[in-house]
Amino acid sequence: MANATAASSAACGELYRGQACHRLTLPCGDTVLVALQGAHVLSWVSQGRERLYLSPNNLWDGKSAIRGGVPVCFPQFNQRGTLPKHGFARNMRWHFVEAAQSGDATHKVESQVSDEGASMNFTLCANPDTLMLWQQAFVAEMCINLAPGQLTVTLTVNNTETLNELHFTGALHTYLAVDDIDLTELRGLGGRPEWDAVADVHGLADEALYFDGEFDRVYSWGESASSNPLHLQDGTSSLQIEQSPSWANSVVWNPGEGKCAALADMPAQGFARMLCVEAAQVFEPISIPAGGQWVGWQRLTVS
């Protein structure tokens, strides 16, 4: 385990585009940058390459949703309910967890730091702003774990109600960086039930997915998500994508040239540099009993 000095230098606060953020840096040079707004992963650099797409056209006003990185969609997926699109968690400031440093009166990031990796945690609790939108007591936690060549993002939802169940949908809406969407393929979803939201057609997925124009599809896993990693091939770069079986769906999305041009927070050719592969709960809400907890994660590994 690294000593306290190493831990302090591995995780530090900074401003990015005027937004308060925290960064983890490993001895190998891998880094991850997380904004307090939305506990939103903005950047993951591994083996000298940025692995996430972040739009240069974001407003960075501390309130508008951030396009790119890993938005946390909670407690609603897209517009499937009465809440704002993709819920409210991505628009709100989360609390960065701190703890007293052992044997010292100063404070440091609550991170588990070693040569193998580091982690940091953020929380969002029910408050007057959330209760105006959603009459639900809850504590949401985001754990960002960085290891050499690997990023794991974990969402934990605690139902702090004493009597009532908590119901939610959502996603880890990950924007992966690609050099050229025309030369990108995604494998591992072959045979999965597929809903093409663009054509509103249901079918079974092909083994290899390619992207020519708008692509918006939802895949259903049943019990097999964690044992069936996906593989994103982007030229000579390969990325393995896993998710916990607690997420029922994976979503694959690229706006294509036409829709991208209509998005104010995306550059006209931004679609060619990104592909969203999301761990998601789209159709059926997750139910958490009073006092219960739910955990869902997504793991990205450089192959």
PDB file of C-alpha atoms in Angstrom:
ATOM      1  CA  MET A   1       0.000   0.000   0.000  1.00  0.00           C
ATOM      2  CA  ALA A   2       1.354   3.415  -0.890  1.00  0.00           C
ATOM      3  CA  ASN A   3       2.193   5.791   1.947  1.00  0.00           C
ATOM      4  CA  ALA A   4       0.190   8.907   2.804  1.00  0.00           C
ATOM      5  CA  THR A   5       2.366  11.191   0.678  1.00  0.00           C
ATOM      6  CA  ALA A   6       1.879   8.990  -2.369  1.00  0.00           C
ATOM      7  CA  ALA A   7      -1.856   8.863  -1.734  1.00  0.00           C
ATOM      8  CA  SER A   8      -2.119  12.636  -1.550  1.00  0.00           C
ATOM      9  CA  SER A   9      -0.169  13.132  -4.764  1.00  0.00           C
ATOM     10  CA  ALA A  10      -2.161  10.437  -6.583  1.00  0.00           C
ATOM     11  CA  ALA A  11      -5.523  12.144  -6.063  1.00  0.00           C
ATOM     12  CA  CYS A  12      -5.937  15.911  -6.203  1.00  0.00           C
ATOM     13  CA  GLY A  13      -8.459  18.635  -6.908  1.00  0.00           C
ATOM     14  CA  GLU A  14      -8.325  20.941  -9.916  1.00  0.00           C
ATOM     15  CA  LEU A  15     -10.484  23.150 -12.121  1.00  0.00           C
ATOM     16  CA  TYR A  16     -11.406  22.091 -15.641  1.00  0.00           C
ATOM     17  CA  ARG A  17     -13.262  24.652 -17.761  1.00  0.00           C
ATOM     18  CA  GLY A  18     -14.110  26.368 -14.482  1.00  0.00           C
ATOM     19  CA  GLN A  19     -15.639  23.205 -12.987  1.00  0.00           C
ATOM     20  CA  ALA A  20     -14.408  21.638  -9.743  1.00  0.00           C
ATOM     21  CA  CYS A  21     -12.876  18.232 -10.452  1.00  0.00           C
ATOM     22  CA  HIS A  22     -10.726  15.548  -8.853  1.00  0.00           C
ATOM     23  CA  ARG A  23      -8.020  13.599 -10.625  1.00  0.00           C
ATOM     24  CA  LEU A  24      -6.359  10.261  -9.929  1.00  0.00           C
ATOM     25  CA  THR A  25      -2.929   9.588 -11.398  1.00  0.00           C
ATOM     26  CA  LEU A  26      -1.095   6.258 -11.259  1.00  0.00           C
ATOM     27  CA  PRO A  27       2.679   5.767 -11.372  1.00  0.00           C
ATOM     28  CA  CYS A  28       2.287   4.272 -14.879  1.00  0.00           C
ATOM     29  CA  GLY A  29       0.835   7.586 -16.113  1.00  0.00           C
ATOM     30  CA  ASP A  30      -2.815   6.516 -16.419  1.00  0.00           C
ATOM     31  CA  THR A  31      -5.194   9.221 -15.186  1.00  0.00           C
ATOM     32  CA  VAL A  32      -8.908   9.795 -14.652  1.00  0.00           C
ATOM     33  CA  LEU A  33     -10.601  13.176 -14.166  1.00  0.00           C
ATOM     34  CA  VAL A  34     -14.030  13.430 -12.470  1.00  0.00           C
ATOM     35  CA  ALA A  35     -16.208  16.549 -12.151  1.00  0.00           C
ATOM     36  CA  LEU A  36     -18.255  17.188  -9.029  1.00  0.00           C
ATOM     37  CA  GLN A  37     -21.191  17.975 -11.310  1.00  0.00           C
ATOM     38  CA  GLY A  38     -22.791  14.579 -11.798  1.00  0.00           C
ATOM     39  CA  ALA A  39     -19.748  12.688 -10.437  1.00  0.00           C
ATOM     40  CA  HIS A  40     -19.055  12.789 -14.162  1.00  0.00           C
ATOM     41  CA  VAL A  41     -15.922  11.097 -15.545  1.00  0.00           C
ATOM     42  CA  LEU A  42     -14.534  13.614 -18.053  1.00  0.00           C
ATOM     43  CA  SER A  43     -11.310  11.934 -19.080  1.00  0.00           C
ATOM     44  CA  TRP A  44      -9.557   8.575 -18.887  1.00  0.00           C
ATOM     45  CA  VAL A  45      -6.057   8.450 -20.324  1.00  0.00           C
ATOM     46  CA  SER A  46      -4.483   4.993 -20.537  1.00  0.00           C
ATOM     47  CA  GLN A  47      -1.266   3.991 -22.296  1.00  0.00           C
ATOM     48  CA  GLY A  48      -0.896   7.575 -23.478  1.00  0.00           C
ATOM     49  CA  ARG A  49      -4.281   7.745 -25.249  1.00  0.00           C
ATOM     50  CA  GLU A  50      -7.525   9.471 -24.300  1.00  0.00           C
ATOM     51  CA  ARG A  51     -10.126   6.706 -24.190  1.00  0.00           C
ATOM     52  CA  LEU A  52     -13.267   8.826 -23.709  1.00  0.00           C
ATOM     53  CA  TYR A  53     -14.884  11.360 -26.025  1.00  0.00           C
ATOM     54  CA  LEU A  54     -15.714  14.776 -24.548  1.00  0.00           C
ATOM     55  CA  SER A  55     -17.468  17.330 -26.714  1.00  0.00           C
ATOM     56  CA  PRO A  56     -15.647  20.679 -27.098  1.00  0.00           C
ATOM     57  CA  ASN A  57     -19.038  22.436 -27.380  1.00  0.00           C
ATOM     58  CA  ASN A  58     -20.213  21.966 -23.782  1.00  0.00           C
ATOM     59  CA  LEU A  59     -21.466  25.062 -21.941  1.00  0.00           C
ATOM     60  CA  TRP A  60     -19.586  24.328 -18.679  1.00  0.00           C
ATOM     61  CA  ASP A  61     -22.040  26.425 -16.684  1.00  0.00           C
ATOM     62  CA  GLY A  62     -22.333  23.942 -13.806  1.00  0.00           C
ATOM     63  CA  LYS A  63     -25.991  23.208 -14.603  1.00  0.00           C
ATOM     64  CA  SER A  64     -26.301  22.020 -18.193  1.00  0.00           C
ATOM     65  CA  ALA A  65     -25.708  18.330 -18.873  1.00  0.00           C
ATOM     66  CA  ILE A  66     -22.147  17.549 -19.970  1.00  0.00           C
ATOM     67  CA  ARG A  67     -21.886  15.844 -23.361  1.00  0.00           C
ATOM     68  CA  GLY A  68     -19.279  13.072 -23.362  1.00  0.00           C
ATOM     69  CA  GLY A  69     -17.239  11.173 -20.795  1.00  0.00           C
ATOM     70  CA  VAL A  70     -19.436   9.016 -18.541  1.00  0.00           C
ATOM     71  CA  PRO A  71     -22.726  10.731 -17.627  1.00  0.00           C
ATOM     72  CA  VAL A  72     -24.677   9.105 -14.798  1.00  0.00           C
ATOM     73  CA  CYS A  73     -28.316   8.782 -15.891  1.00  0.00           C
ATOM     74  CA  PHE A  74     -30.377   8.468 -12.685  1.00  0.00           C
ATOM     75  CA  PRO A  75     -33.155   7.922 -11.675  1.00  0.00           C
ATOM     76  CA  GLN A  76     -34.645   7.888 -15.185  1.00  0.00           C
ATOM     77  CA  PHE A  77     -33.414   6.657 -18.556  1.00  0.00           C
ATOM     78  CA  ASN A  78     -33.975   9.128 -21.408  1.00  0.00           C
ATOM     79  CA  GLN A  79     -37.557  10.453 -21.381  1.00  0.00           C
ATOM     80  CA  ARG A  80     -39.211   7.290 -20.065  1.00  0.00           C
ATOM     81  CA  GLY A  81     -40.985   9.005 -17.194  1.00  0.00           C
ATOM     82  CA  THR A  82     -41.950  12.377 -15.781  1.00  0.00           C
ATOM     83  CA  LEU A  83     -38.472  13.540 -14.748  1.00  0.00           C
ATOM     84  CA  PRO A  84     -36.072  15.639 -16.852  1.00  0.00           C
ATOM     85  CA  LYS A  85     -34.358  13.675 -19.639  1.00  0.00           C
ATOM     86  CA  HIS A  86     -31.943  11.100 -18.152  1.00  0.00           C
ATOM     87  CA  GLY A  87     -32.939  12.174 -14.639  1.00  0.00           C
ATOM     88  CA  PHE A  88     -31.357  14.831 -12.451  1.00  0.00           C
ATOM     89  CA  ALA A  89     -28.156  13.256 -11.099  1.00  0.00           C
ATOM     90  CA  ARG A  90     -25.977  14.414 -14.012  1.00  0.00           C
ATOM     91  CA  ASN A  91     -26.994  18.056 -13.476  1.00  0.00           C
ATOM     92  CA  MET A  92     -26.346  18.205  -9.724  1.00  0.00           C
ATOM     93  CA  ARG A  93     -23.225  18.683  -7.638  1.00  0.00           C
ATOM     94  CA  TRP A  94     -22.144  15.517  -5.848  1.00  0.00           C
ATOM     95  CA  HIS A  95     -20.183  15.386  -2.602  1.00  0.00           C
ATOM     96  CA  PHE A  96     -16.568  14.301  -2.801  1.00  0.00           C
ATOM     97  CA  VAL A  97     -15.904  11.952   0.120  1.00  0.00           C
ATOM     98  CA  GLU A  98     -13.025  12.924   2.383  1.00  0.00           C
ATOM     99  CA  ALA A  99     -11.598  11.268   5.496  1.00  0.00           C
ATOM    100  CA  ALA A 100      -9.108  12.163   8.196  1.00  0.00           C
ATOM    101  CA  GLN A 101      -5.581  11.097   7.335  1.00  0.00           C
ATOM    102  CA  SER A 102      -4.235   8.498   9.722  1.00  0.00           C
ATOM    103  CA  GLY A 103      -2.133  10.062  12.456  1.00  0.00           C
ATOM    104  CA  ASP A 104      -2.690  13.587  11.157  1.00  0.00           C
ATOM    105  CA  ALA A 105      -5.197  16.363  11.637  1.00  0.00           C
ATOM    106  CA  THR A 106      -5.177  17.193   7.921  1.00  0.00           C
ATOM    107  CA  HIS A 107      -7.524  15.676   5.356  1.00  0.00           C
ATOM    108  CA  LYS A 108      -6.935  13.765   2.171  1.00  0.00           C
ATOM    109  CA  VAL A 109      -8.974  12.156  -0.564  1.00  0.00           C
ATOM    110  CA  GLU A 110     -10.670   8.959   0.565  1.00  0.00           C
ATOM    111  CA  SER A 111      -8.913   6.769  -1.975  1.00  0.00           C
ATOM    112  CA  GLN A 112      -7.432   3.314  -1.856  1.00  0.00           C
ATOM    113  CA  VAL A 113      -4.041   3.862  -3.496  1.00  0.00           C
ATOM    114  CA  SER A 114      -1.418   1.277  -4.411  1.00  0.00           C
ATOM    115  CA  ASP A 115       0.863   0.443  -7.288  1.00  0.00           C
ATOM    116  CA  GLU A 116      -2.029  -1.602  -8.714  1.00  0.00           C
ATOM    117  CA  GLY A 117      -4.654   1.143  -8.649  1.00  0.00           C
ATOM    118  CA  ALA A 118      -6.617   3.854  -6.875  1.00  0.00           C
ATOM    119  CA  SER A 119     -10.235   4.760  -6.240  1.00  0.00           C
ATOM    120  CA  MET A 120     -12.317   7.730  -5.154  1.00  0.00           C
ATOM    121  CA  ASN A 121     -15.932   8.114  -4.127  1.00  0.00           C
ATOM    122  CA  PHE A 122     -18.734  10.629  -4.595  1.00  0.00           C
ATOM    123  CA  THR A 123     -22.221  10.764  -3.061  1.00  0.00           C
ATOM    124  CA  LEU A 124     -25.556  12.388  -3.851  1.00  0.00           C
ATOM    125  CA  CYS A 125     -28.285  12.361  -1.192  1.00  0.00           C
ATOM    126  CA  ALA A 126     -31.936  13.344  -1.300  1.00  0.00           C
ATOM    127  CA  ASN A 127     -32.155  17.106  -0.753  1.00  0.00           C
ATOM    128  CA  PRO A 128     -34.689  19.902  -1.346  1.00  0.00           C
ATOM    129  CA  ASP A 129     -33.707  20.115  -5.033  1.00  0.00           C
ATOM    130  CA  THR A 130     -34.168  16.378  -5.667  1.00  0.00           C
ATOM    131  CA  LEU A 131     -37.368  16.235  -3.620  1.00  0.00           C
ATOM    132  CA  MET A 132     -38.945  18.914  -5.824  1.00  0.00           C
ATOM    133  CA  LEU A 133     -38.607  16.444  -8.699  1.00  0.00           C
ATOM    134  CA  TRP A 134     -38.739  13.032  -7.028  1.00  0.00           C
ATOM    135  CA  GLN A 135     -40.386  12.312  -3.676  1.00  0.00           C
ATOM    136  CA  GLN A 136     -37.862   9.673  -2.661  1.00  0.00           C
ATOM    137  CA  ALA A 137     -35.270   9.319   0.110  1.00  0.00           C
ATOM    138  CA  PHE A 138     -32.022   7.868  -1.267  1.00  0.00           C
ATOM    139  CA  VAL A 139     -28.239   7.955  -1.210  1.00  0.00           C
ATOM    140  CA  ALA A 140     -26.419   7.386  -4.500  1.00  0.00           C
ATOM    141  CA  GLU A 141     -22.705   6.622  -4.546  1.00  0.00           C
ATOM    142  CA  MET A 142     -20.230   6.631  -7.405  1.00  0.00           C
ATOM    143  CA  CYS A 143     -16.929   4.773  -7.049  1.00  0.00           C
ATOM    144  CA  ILE A 144     -14.304   5.482  -9.719  1.00  0.00           C
ATOM    145  CA  ASN A 145     -11.578   2.824  -9.710  1.00  0.00           C
ATOM    146  CA  LEU A 146      -8.471   3.285 -11.837  1.00  0.00           C
ATOM    147  CA  ALA A 147      -5.967   0.500 -12.477  1.00  0.00           C
ATOM    148  CA  PRO A 148      -3.280   0.269 -15.164  1.00  0.00           C
ATOM    149  CA  GLY A 149      -5.145  -0.141 -18.443  1.00  0.00           C
ATOM    150  CA  GLN A 150      -8.526  -0.348 -16.724  1.00  0.00           C
ATOM    151  CA  LEU A 151     -11.357   1.894 -15.492  1.00  0.00           C
ATOM    152  CA  THR A 152     -14.288   0.618 -13.408  1.00  0.00           C
ATOM    153  CA  VAL A 153     -17.248   2.885 -12.688  1.00  0.00           C
ATOM    154  CA  THR A 154     -19.702   1.662 -10.041  1.00  0.00           C
ATOM    155  CA  LEU A 155     -23.077   3.165  -9.151  1.00  0.00           C
ATOM    156  CA  THR A 156     -24.606   2.173  -5.807  1.00  0.00           C
ATOM    157  CA  VAL A 157     -28.164   3.200  -4.926  1.00  0.00           C
ATOM    158  CA  ASN A 158     -29.362   2.988  -1.323  1.00  0.00           C
ATOM    159  CA  ASN A 159     -33.066   3.214  -0.550  1.00  0.00           C
ATOM    160  CA  THR A 160     -33.205   5.079   2.755  1.00  0.00           C
ATOM    161  CA  GLU A 161     -36.999   4.976   2.955  1.00  0.00           C
ATOM    162  CA  THR A 162     -38.349   3.090   5.976  1.00  0.00           C
ATOM    163  CA  LEU A 163     -41.482   1.732   4.261  1.00  0.00           C
ATOM    164  CA  ASN A 164     -41.549   2.316   0.507  1.00  0.00           C
ATOM    165  CA  GLU A 165     -39.736   0.645  -2.369  1.00  0.00           C
ATOM    166  CA  LEU A 166     -37.494   2.709  -4.658  1.00  0.00           C
ATOM    167  CA  HIS A 167     -37.943   2.326  -8.438  1.00  0.00           C
ATOM    168  CA  PHE A 168     -35.546   3.697 -11.045  1.00  0.00           C
ATOM    169  CA  THR A 169     -34.126   3.301 -14.532  1.00  0.00           C
ATOM    170  CA  GLY A 170     -30.822   4.722 -15.722  1.00  0.00           C
ATOM    171  CA  ALA A 171     -27.443   4.153 -17.306  1.00  0.00           C
ATOM    172  CA  LEU A 172     -23.727   4.725 -17.271  1.00  0.00           C
ATOM    173  CA  HIS A 173     -23.854   6.588 -20.595  1.00  0.00           C
ATOM    174  CA  THR A 174     -20.232   6.035 -21.648  1.00  0.00           C
ATOM    175  CA  TYR A 175     -18.851   7.943 -24.665  1.00  0.00           C
ATOM    176  CA  LEU A 176     -15.873   6.030 -26.033  1.00  0.00           C
ATOM    177  CA  ALA A 177     -13.331   7.831 -28.212  1.00  0.00           C
ATOM    178  CA  VAL A 178     -12.684   6.363 -31.661  1.00  0.00           C
ATOM    179  CA  ASP A 179     -10.427   7.605 -34.450  1.00  0.00           C
ATOM    180  CA  ASP A 180     -12.992   7.001 -37.184  1.00  0.00           C
ATOM    181  CA  ILE A 181     -16.513   5.627 -36.703  1.00  0.00           C
ATOM    182  CA  ASP A 182     -16.428   4.230 -40.257  1.00  0.00           C
ATOM    183  CA  LEU A 183     -13.540   1.934 -39.255  1.00  0.00           C
ATOM    184  CA  THR A 184     -15.003   0.918 -35.877  1.00  0.00           C
ATOM    185  CA  GLU A 185     -16.656  -2.392 -35.015  1.00  0.00           C
ATOM    186  CA  LEU A 186     -18.244  -3.761 -31.858  1.00  0.00           C
ATOM    187  CA  ARG A 187     -18.414  -7.500 -31.185  1.00  0.00           C
ATOM    188  CA  GLY A 188     -19.998  -9.612 -28.466  1.00  0.00           C
ATOM    189  CA  LEU A 189     -23.709  -8.874 -28.783  1.00  0.00           C
ATOM    190  CA  GLY A 190     -24.435 -11.527 -31.408  1.00  0.00           C
ATOM    191  CA  GLY A 191     -27.795 -13.249 -30.848  1.00  0.00           C
ATOM    192  CA  ARG A 192     -28.938 -10.823 -28.140  1.00  0.00           C
ATOM    193  CA  PRO A 193     -32.504  -9.454 -28.395  1.00  0.00           C
ATOM    194  CA  GLU A 194     -32.153  -6.076 -30.118  1.00  0.00           C
ATOM    195  CA  TRP A 195     -34.497  -3.102 -30.385  1.00  0.00           C
ATOM    196  CA  ASP A 196     -33.551  -0.678 -33.139  1.00  0.00           C
ATOM    197  CA  ALA A 197     -35.005   2.587 -31.817  1.00  0.00           C
ATOM    198  CA  VAL A 198     -34.399   4.424 -35.101  1.00  0.00           C
ATOM    199  CA  ALA A 199     -36.486   2.015 -37.200  1.00  0.00           C
ATOM    200  CA  ASP A 200     -38.560   0.771 -34.217  1.00  0.00           C
ATOM    201  CA  VAL A 201     -37.785  -2.826 -35.186  1.00  0.00           C
ATOM    202  CA  HIS A 202     -37.124  -5.796 -32.885  1.00  0.00           C
ATOM    203  CA  GLY A 203     -34.761  -8.614 -33.844  1.00  0.00           C
ATOM    204  CA  LEU A 204     -31.535 -10.357 -32.905  1.00  0.00           C
ATOM    205  CA  ALA A 205     -28.128  -8.676 -32.989  1.00  0.00           C
ATOM    206  CA  ASP A 206     -25.436  -9.475 -35.525  1.00  0.00           C
ATOM    207  CA  GLU A 207     -22.126 -10.698 -34.130  1.00  0.00           C
ATOM    208  CA  ALA A 208     -20.298  -7.638 -35.464  1.00  0.00           C
ATOM    209  CA  LEU A 209     -21.876  -4.179 -35.409  1.00  0.00           C
ATOM    210  CA  TYR A 210     -20.809  -1.446 -37.827  1.00  0.00           C
ATOM    211  CA  PHE A 211     -21.887   2.175 -37.905  1.00  0.00           C
ATOM    212  CA  ASP A 212     -23.105   4.018 -40.991  1.00  0.00           C
ATOM    213  CA  GLY A 213     -25.577   6.747 -40.101  1.00  0.00           C
ATOM    214  CA  GLU A 214     -27.676   7.142 -36.948  1.00  0.00           C
ATOM    215  CA  PHE A 215     -27.438   4.080 -34.682  1.00  0.00           C
ATOM    216  CA  ASP A 216     -29.567   3.726 -31.531  1.00  0.00           C
ATOM    217  CA  ARG A 217     -30.184   0.195 -30.279  1.00  0.00           C
ATOM    218  CA  VAL A 218     -30.990  -1.478 -26.964  1.00  0.00           C
ATOM    219  CA  TYR A 219     -29.802  -5.025 -26.199  1.00  0.00           C
ATOM    220  CA  SER A 220     -31.208  -7.301 -23.489  1.00  0.00           C
ATOM    221  CA  TRP A 221     -28.969  -9.614 -21.497  1.00  0.00           C
ATOM    222  CA  GLY A 222     -30.981 -11.784 -19.176  1.00  0.00           C
ATOM    223  CA  GLU A 223     -28.473 -13.318 -16.731  1.00  0.00           C
ATOM    224  CA  SER A 224     -25.370 -13.377 -18.926  1.00  0.00           C
ATOM    225  CA  ALA A 225     -24.017  -9.819 -19.102  1.00  0.00           C
ATOM    226  CA  SER A 226     -20.986 -10.200 -16.836  1.00  0.00           C
ATOM    227  CA  SER A 227     -19.754 -13.367 -18.574  1.00  0.00           C
ATOM    228  CA  ASN A 228     -19.973 -11.897 -22.088  1.00  0.00           C
ATOM    229  CA  PRO A 229     -17.599  -8.951 -22.537  1.00  0.00           C
ATOM    230  CA  LEU A 230     -17.883  -6.761 -25.602  1.00  0.00           C
ATOM    231  CA  HIS A 231     -14.900  -5.870 -27.774  1.00  0.00           C
ATOM    232  CA  LEU A 232     -14.550  -2.502 -29.475  1.00  0.00           C
ATOM    233  CA  GLN A 233     -12.051  -2.465 -32.333  1.00  0.00           C
ATOM    234  CA  ASP A 234     -10.938   0.992 -33.403  1.00  0.00           C
ATOM    235  CA  GLY A 235      -8.186   0.658 -35.990  1.00  0.00           C
ATOM    236  CA  THR A 236      -5.261  -0.887 -34.125  1.00  0.00           C
ATOM    237  CA  SER A 237      -6.777  -0.157 -30.697  1.00  0.00           C
ATOM    238  CA  SER A 238      -8.991  -2.652 -28.876  1.00  0.00           C
ATOM    239  CA  LEU A 239     -11.091  -2.130 -25.767  1.00  0.00           C
ATOM    240  CA  GLN A 240     -12.935  -4.739 -23.704  1.00  0.00           C
ATOM    241  CA  ILE A 241     -16.246  -3.619 -22.163  1.00  0.00           C
ATOM    242  CA  GLU A 242     -17.938  -5.471 -19.289  1.00  0.00           C
ATOM    243  CA  GLN A 243     -20.935  -4.742 -17.104  1.00  0.00           C
ATOM    244  CA  SER A 244     -22.539  -6.267 -14.033  1.00  0.00           C
ATOM    245  CA  PRO A 245     -25.592  -8.518 -14.535  1.00  0.00           C
ATOM    246  CA  SER A 246     -27.568  -6.087 -12.373  1.00  0.00           C
ATOM    247  CA  TRP A 247     -27.940  -3.982 -15.540  1.00  0.00           C
ATOM    248  CA  ALA A 248     -30.500  -5.652 -17.813  1.00  0.00           C
ATOM    249  CA  ASN A 249     -29.488  -3.829 -20.990  1.00  0.00           C
ATOM    250  CA  SER A 250     -26.683  -2.436 -23.087  1.00  0.00           C
ATOM    251  CA  VAL A 251     -27.279   0.594 -25.287  1.00  0.00           C
ATOM    252  CA  VAL A 252     -25.166   1.365 -28.350  1.00  0.00           C
ATOM    253  CA  TRP A 253     -25.567   4.868 -29.802  1.00  0.00           C
ATOM    254  CA  ASN A 254     -24.070   7.136 -32.415  1.00  0.00           C
ATOM    255  CA  PRO A 255     -26.083  10.131 -33.660  1.00  0.00           C
ATOM    256  CA  GLY A 256     -24.797   9.953 -37.231  1.00  0.00           C
ATOM    257  CA  GLU A 257     -23.998  13.035 -39.289  1.00  0.00           C
ATOM    258  CA  GLY A 258     -27.547  14.367 -39.636  1.00  0.00           C
ATOM    259  CA  LYS A 259     -28.601  14.218 -35.995  1.00  0.00           C
ATOM    260  CA  CYS A 260     -25.172  15.313 -34.771  1.00  0.00           C
ATOM    261  CA  ALA A 261     -25.445  18.540 -36.786  1.00  0.00           C
ATOM    262  CA  ALA A 262     -28.657  19.343 -34.887  1.00  0.00           C
ATOM    263  CA  LEU A 263     -27.060  18.946 -31.440  1.00  0.00           C
ATOM    264  CA  ALA A 264     -25.957  22.340 -30.134  1.00  0.00           C
ATOM    265  CA  ASP A 265     -23.428  20.813 -27.730  1.00  0.00           C
ATOM    266  CA  MET A 266     -21.680  18.694 -30.397  1.00  0.00           C
ATOM    267  CA  PRO A 267     -19.381  19.751 -33.256  1.00  0.00           C
ATOM    268  CA  ALA A 268     -20.720  18.850 -36.706  1.00  0.00           C
ATOM    269  CA  GLN A 269     -18.225  16.002 -37.162  1.00  0.00           C
ATOM    270  CA  GLY A 270     -18.206  14.871 -33.535  1.00  0.00           C
ATOM    271  CA  PHE A 271     -20.165  11.735 -34.427  1.00  0.00           C
ATOM    272  CA  ALA A 272     -17.118  10.398 -36.285  1.00  0.00           C
ATOM    273  CA  ARG A 273     -15.009  10.403 -33.115  1.00  0.00           C
ATOM    274  CA  MET A 274     -17.300   8.658 -30.621  1.00  0.00           C
ATOM    275  CA  LEU A 275     -19.446   5.645 -29.870  1.00  0.00           C
ATOM    276  CA  CYS A 276     -21.628   5.288 -26.786  1.00  0.00           C
ATOM    277  CA  VAL A 277     -21.672   1.815 -25.220  1.00  0.00           C
ATOM    278  CA  GLU A 278     -23.809   2.033 -22.101  1.00  0.00           C
ATOM    279  CA  ALA A 279     -24.601  -0.221 -19.165  1.00  0.00           C
ATOM    280  CA  ALA A 280     -28.295   0.510 -18.794  1.00  0.00           C
ATOM    281  CA  GLN A 281     -31.712  -0.257 -17.392  1.00  0.00           C
ATOM    282  CA  VAL A 282     -34.185   0.851 -20.059  1.00  0.00           C
ATOM    283  CA  PHE A 283     -37.458  -1.085 -20.135  1.00  0.00           C
ATOM    284  CA  GLU A 284     -38.188  -2.437 -16.643  1.00  0.00           C
ATOM    285  CA  PRO A 285     -37.420  -0.349 -13.535  1.00  0.00           C
ATOM    286  CA  ILE A 286     -35.110  -1.695 -10.861  1.00  0.00           C
ATOM    287  CA  SER A 287     -36.881  -2.089  -7.500  1.00  0.00           C
ATOM    288  CA  ILE A 288     -35.041  -1.675  -4.190  1.00  0.00           C
ATOM    289  CA  PRO A 289     -36.883  -2.553  -0.966  1.00  0.00           C
ATOM    290  CA  ALA A 290     -36.978  -0.108   1.928  1.00  0.00           C
ATOM    291  CA  GLY A 291     -33.530  -0.037   3.502  1.00  0.00           C
ATOM    292  CA  GLY A 292     -32.071  -2.006   0.568  1.00  0.00           C
ATOM    293  CA  GLN A 293     -29.201  -1.441  -1.828  1.00  0.00           C
ATOM    294  CA  TRP A 294     -28.459  -1.984  -5.526  1.00  0.00           C
ATOM    295  CA  VAL A 295     -25.024  -2.016  -7.189  1.00  0.00           C
ATOM    296  CA  GLY A 296     -24.218  -1.799 -10.927  1.00  0.00           C
ATOM    297  CA  TRP A 297     -20.876  -1.336 -12.665  1.00  0.00           C
ATOM    298  CA  GLN A 298     -19.173  -1.004 -16.027  1.00  0.00           C
ATOM    299  CA  ARG A 299     -15.515  -1.927 -16.613  1.00  0.00           C
ATOM    300  CA  LEU A 300     -13.343  -0.792 -19.522  1.00  0.00           C
ATOM    301  CA  THR A 301     -10.054  -2.590 -20.170  1.00  0.00           C
ATOM    302  CA  VAL A 302      -7.449  -1.779 -22.804  1.00  0.00           C
ATOM    303  CA  SER A 303      -6.765  -4.982 -24.732  1.00  0.00           C
TER     304      SER A 303
END
